mmCIF file of C-alpha atoms in Angstrom:
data_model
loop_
_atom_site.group_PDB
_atom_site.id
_atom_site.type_symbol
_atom_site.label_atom_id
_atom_site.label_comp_id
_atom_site.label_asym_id
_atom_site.label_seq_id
_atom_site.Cartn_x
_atom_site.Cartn_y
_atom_site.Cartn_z
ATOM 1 C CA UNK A 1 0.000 0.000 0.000
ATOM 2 C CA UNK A 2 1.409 3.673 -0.684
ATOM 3 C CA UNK A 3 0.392 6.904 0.748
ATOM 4 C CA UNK A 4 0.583 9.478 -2.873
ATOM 5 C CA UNK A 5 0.424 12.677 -3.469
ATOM 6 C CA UNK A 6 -2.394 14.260 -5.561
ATOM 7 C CA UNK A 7 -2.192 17.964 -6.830
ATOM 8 C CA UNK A 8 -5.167 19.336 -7.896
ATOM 9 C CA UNK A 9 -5.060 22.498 -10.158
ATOM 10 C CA UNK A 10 -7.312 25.082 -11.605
ATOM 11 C CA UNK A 11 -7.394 24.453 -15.446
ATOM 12 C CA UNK A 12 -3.338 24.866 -15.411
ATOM 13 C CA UNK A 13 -2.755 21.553 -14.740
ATOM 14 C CA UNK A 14 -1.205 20.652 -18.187
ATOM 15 C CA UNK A 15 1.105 23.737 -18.194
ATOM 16 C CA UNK A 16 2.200 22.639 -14.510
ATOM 17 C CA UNK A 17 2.767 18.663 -15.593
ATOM 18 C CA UNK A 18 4.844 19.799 -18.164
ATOM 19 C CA UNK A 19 6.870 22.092 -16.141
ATOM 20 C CA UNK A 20 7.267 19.417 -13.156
ATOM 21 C CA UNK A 21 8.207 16.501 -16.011
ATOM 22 C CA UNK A 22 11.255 18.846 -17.776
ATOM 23 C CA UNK A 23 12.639 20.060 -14.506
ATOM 24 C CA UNK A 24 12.525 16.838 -12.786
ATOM 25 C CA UNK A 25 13.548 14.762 -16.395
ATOM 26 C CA UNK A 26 11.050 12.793 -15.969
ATOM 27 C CA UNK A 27 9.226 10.391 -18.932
ATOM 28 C CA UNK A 28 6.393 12.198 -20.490
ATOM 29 C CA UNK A 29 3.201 11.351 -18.857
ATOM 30 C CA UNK A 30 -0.006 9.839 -20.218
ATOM 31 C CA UNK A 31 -2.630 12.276 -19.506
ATOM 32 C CA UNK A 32 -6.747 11.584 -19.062
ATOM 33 C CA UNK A 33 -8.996 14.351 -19.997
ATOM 34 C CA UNK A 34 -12.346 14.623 -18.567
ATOM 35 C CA UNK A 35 -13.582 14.234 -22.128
ATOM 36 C CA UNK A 36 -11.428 10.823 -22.322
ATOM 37 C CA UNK A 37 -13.812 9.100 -20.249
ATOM 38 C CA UNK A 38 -16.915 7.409 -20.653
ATOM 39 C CA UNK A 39 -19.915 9.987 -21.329
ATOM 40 C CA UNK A 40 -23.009 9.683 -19.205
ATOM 41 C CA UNK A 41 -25.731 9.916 -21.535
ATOM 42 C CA UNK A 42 -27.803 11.453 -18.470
ATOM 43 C CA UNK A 43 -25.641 14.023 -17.879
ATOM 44 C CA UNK A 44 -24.202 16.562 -21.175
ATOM 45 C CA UNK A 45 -19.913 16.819 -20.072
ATOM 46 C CA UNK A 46 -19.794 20.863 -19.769
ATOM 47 C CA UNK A 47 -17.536 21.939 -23.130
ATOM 48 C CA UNK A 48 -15.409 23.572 -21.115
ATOM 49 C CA UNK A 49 -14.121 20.294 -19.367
ATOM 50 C CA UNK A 50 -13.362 17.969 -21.876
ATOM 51 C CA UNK A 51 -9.669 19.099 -22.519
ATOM 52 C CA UNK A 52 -9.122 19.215 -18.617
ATOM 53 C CA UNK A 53 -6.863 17.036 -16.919
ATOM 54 C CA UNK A 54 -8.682 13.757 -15.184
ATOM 55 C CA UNK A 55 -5.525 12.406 -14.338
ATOM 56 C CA UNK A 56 -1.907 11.800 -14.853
ATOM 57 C CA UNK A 57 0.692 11.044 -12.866
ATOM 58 C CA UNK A 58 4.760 11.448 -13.401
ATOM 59 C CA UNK A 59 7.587 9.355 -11.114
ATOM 60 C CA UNK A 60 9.596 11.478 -9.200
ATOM 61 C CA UNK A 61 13.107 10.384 -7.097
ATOM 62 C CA UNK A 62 11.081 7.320 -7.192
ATOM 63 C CA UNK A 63 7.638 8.563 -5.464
ATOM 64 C CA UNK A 64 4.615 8.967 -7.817
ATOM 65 C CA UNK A 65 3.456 12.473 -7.835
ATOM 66 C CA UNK A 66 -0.803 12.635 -8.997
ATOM 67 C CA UNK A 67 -2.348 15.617 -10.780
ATOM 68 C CA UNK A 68 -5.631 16.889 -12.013
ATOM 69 C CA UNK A 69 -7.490 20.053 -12.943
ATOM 70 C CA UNK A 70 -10.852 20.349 -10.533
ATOM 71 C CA UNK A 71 -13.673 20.061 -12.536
ATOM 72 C CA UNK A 72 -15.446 23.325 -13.436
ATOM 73 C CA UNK A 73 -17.973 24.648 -10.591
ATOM 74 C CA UNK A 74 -16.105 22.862 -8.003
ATOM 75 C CA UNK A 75 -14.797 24.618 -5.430
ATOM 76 C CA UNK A 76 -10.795 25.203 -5.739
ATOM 77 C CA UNK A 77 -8.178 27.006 -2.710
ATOM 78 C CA UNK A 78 -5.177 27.843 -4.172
ATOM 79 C CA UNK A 79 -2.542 26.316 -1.302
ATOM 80 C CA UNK A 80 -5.601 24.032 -0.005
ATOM 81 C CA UNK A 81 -4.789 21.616 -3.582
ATOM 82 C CA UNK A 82 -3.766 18.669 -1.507
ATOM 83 C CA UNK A 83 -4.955 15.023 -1.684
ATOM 84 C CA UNK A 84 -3.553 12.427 -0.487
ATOM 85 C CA UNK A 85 -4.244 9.278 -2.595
ATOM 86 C CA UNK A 86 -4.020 5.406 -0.712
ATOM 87 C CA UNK A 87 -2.830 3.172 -3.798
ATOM 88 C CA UNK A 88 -3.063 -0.641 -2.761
ATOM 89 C CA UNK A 89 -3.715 -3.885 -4.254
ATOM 90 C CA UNK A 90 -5.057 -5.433 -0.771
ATOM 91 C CA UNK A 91 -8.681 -4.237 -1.068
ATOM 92 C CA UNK A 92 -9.966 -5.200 2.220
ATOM 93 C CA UNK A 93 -6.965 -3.444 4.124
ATOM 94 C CA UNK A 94 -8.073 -0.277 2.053
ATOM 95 C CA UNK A 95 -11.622 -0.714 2.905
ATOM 96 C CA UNK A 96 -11.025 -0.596 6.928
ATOM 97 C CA UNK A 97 -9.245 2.040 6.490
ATOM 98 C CA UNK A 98 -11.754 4.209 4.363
ATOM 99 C CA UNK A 99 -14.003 3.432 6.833
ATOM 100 C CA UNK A 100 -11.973 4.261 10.232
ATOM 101 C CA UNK A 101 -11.496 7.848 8.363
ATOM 102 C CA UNK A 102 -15.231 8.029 7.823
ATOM 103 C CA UNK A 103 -15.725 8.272 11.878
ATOM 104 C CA UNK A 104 -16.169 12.203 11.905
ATOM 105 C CA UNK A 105 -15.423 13.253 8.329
ATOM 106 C CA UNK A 106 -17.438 13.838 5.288
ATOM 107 C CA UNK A 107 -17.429 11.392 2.192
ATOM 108 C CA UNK A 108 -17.323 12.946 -1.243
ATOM 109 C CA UNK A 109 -17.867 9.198 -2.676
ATOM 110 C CA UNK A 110 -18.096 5.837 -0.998
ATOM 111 C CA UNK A 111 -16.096 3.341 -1.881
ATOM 112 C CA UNK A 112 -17.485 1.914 -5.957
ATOM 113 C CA UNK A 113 -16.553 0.849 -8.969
ATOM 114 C CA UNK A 114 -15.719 3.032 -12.016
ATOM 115 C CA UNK A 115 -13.799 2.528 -15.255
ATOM 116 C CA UNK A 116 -10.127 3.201 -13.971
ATOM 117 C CA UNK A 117 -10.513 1.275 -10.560
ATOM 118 C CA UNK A 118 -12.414 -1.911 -8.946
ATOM 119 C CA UNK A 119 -12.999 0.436 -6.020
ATOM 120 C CA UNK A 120 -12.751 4.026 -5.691
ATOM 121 C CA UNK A 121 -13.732 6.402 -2.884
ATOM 122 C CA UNK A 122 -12.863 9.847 -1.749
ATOM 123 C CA UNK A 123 -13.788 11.653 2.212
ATOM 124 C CA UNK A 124 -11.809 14.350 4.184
ATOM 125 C CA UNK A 125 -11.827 13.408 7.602
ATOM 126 C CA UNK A 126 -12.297 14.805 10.576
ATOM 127 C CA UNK A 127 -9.441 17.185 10.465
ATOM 128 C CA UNK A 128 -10.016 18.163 7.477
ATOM 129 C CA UNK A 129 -7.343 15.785 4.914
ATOM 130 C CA UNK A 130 -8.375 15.043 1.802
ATOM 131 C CA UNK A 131 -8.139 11.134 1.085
ATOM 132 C CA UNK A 132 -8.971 9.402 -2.350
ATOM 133 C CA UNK A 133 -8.705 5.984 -2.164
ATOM 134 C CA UNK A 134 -8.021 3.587 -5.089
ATOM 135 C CA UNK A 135 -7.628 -0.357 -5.829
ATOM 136 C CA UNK A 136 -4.868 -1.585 -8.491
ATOM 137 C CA UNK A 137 -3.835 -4.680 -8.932
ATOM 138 C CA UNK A 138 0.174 -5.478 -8.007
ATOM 139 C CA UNK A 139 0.951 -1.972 -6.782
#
């Protein structure tokens, strides 16, 4: 299990992968737009989020480093941009955990499936930390 960072930007998030994968010398990242994922047929992707950043990630001194743009309408704090993202392959180890952090915080999504992971959640807990949570296999 790893504890990772996640950045979170405000439509920049592109310009500040880039910047982060030449001064580090890092390999060029594989980036997810919003518009890069499954469409909802319920719900019409706003035009202005489809060349956003989902998700990408780069490998820094050996520590994976997690960035996206928030989605438009969300609410964004410039200095406040800080997840921190629990990457395991033991599912049930990730699930107690999710739900010990629950005790006093506020989920933003329980624990589900969804095209990138077997199970995904997000909360912040009780002292306000941002967790996102997410299953992958051997990591």
């Amino acid at each position: 299990m790893a504890v990772e960072v996640y950045l979170i930007f405000n439509g920049n998030c592109r310009e500040a992968v880039t910047f982060y994968e030449k001064a580090f010398n890092t390999d060029k990242p594989e980036i997810m737009t919003f518009g890069d994922s499954p469409q909802n047929p319920n719900y019409q992707l706003p035009e202005e989020a489809k060349d956003l950043v989902m998700h990408t990630r780069l490998s820094i001194f050996d520590s994976t480093v997690m960035f996206s743009d928030t989605f438009p309408g969300s609410p964004f704090t410039r200095g406040n941009n800080v997840t921190l993202a629990i990457v395991s392959s033991d599912e049930e180890k990730m699930r107690k955990a999710f739900e010990n952090l629950k005790d006093g915080g506020k989920v933003s999504m329980e624990l589900q499936e969804t095209f990138w992971s077997k199970c995904y959640g997000s909360l912040t807990d009780k002292f306000g930390i941002e967790w996102q949570f997410s299953h992958e296999e051997n990591k």
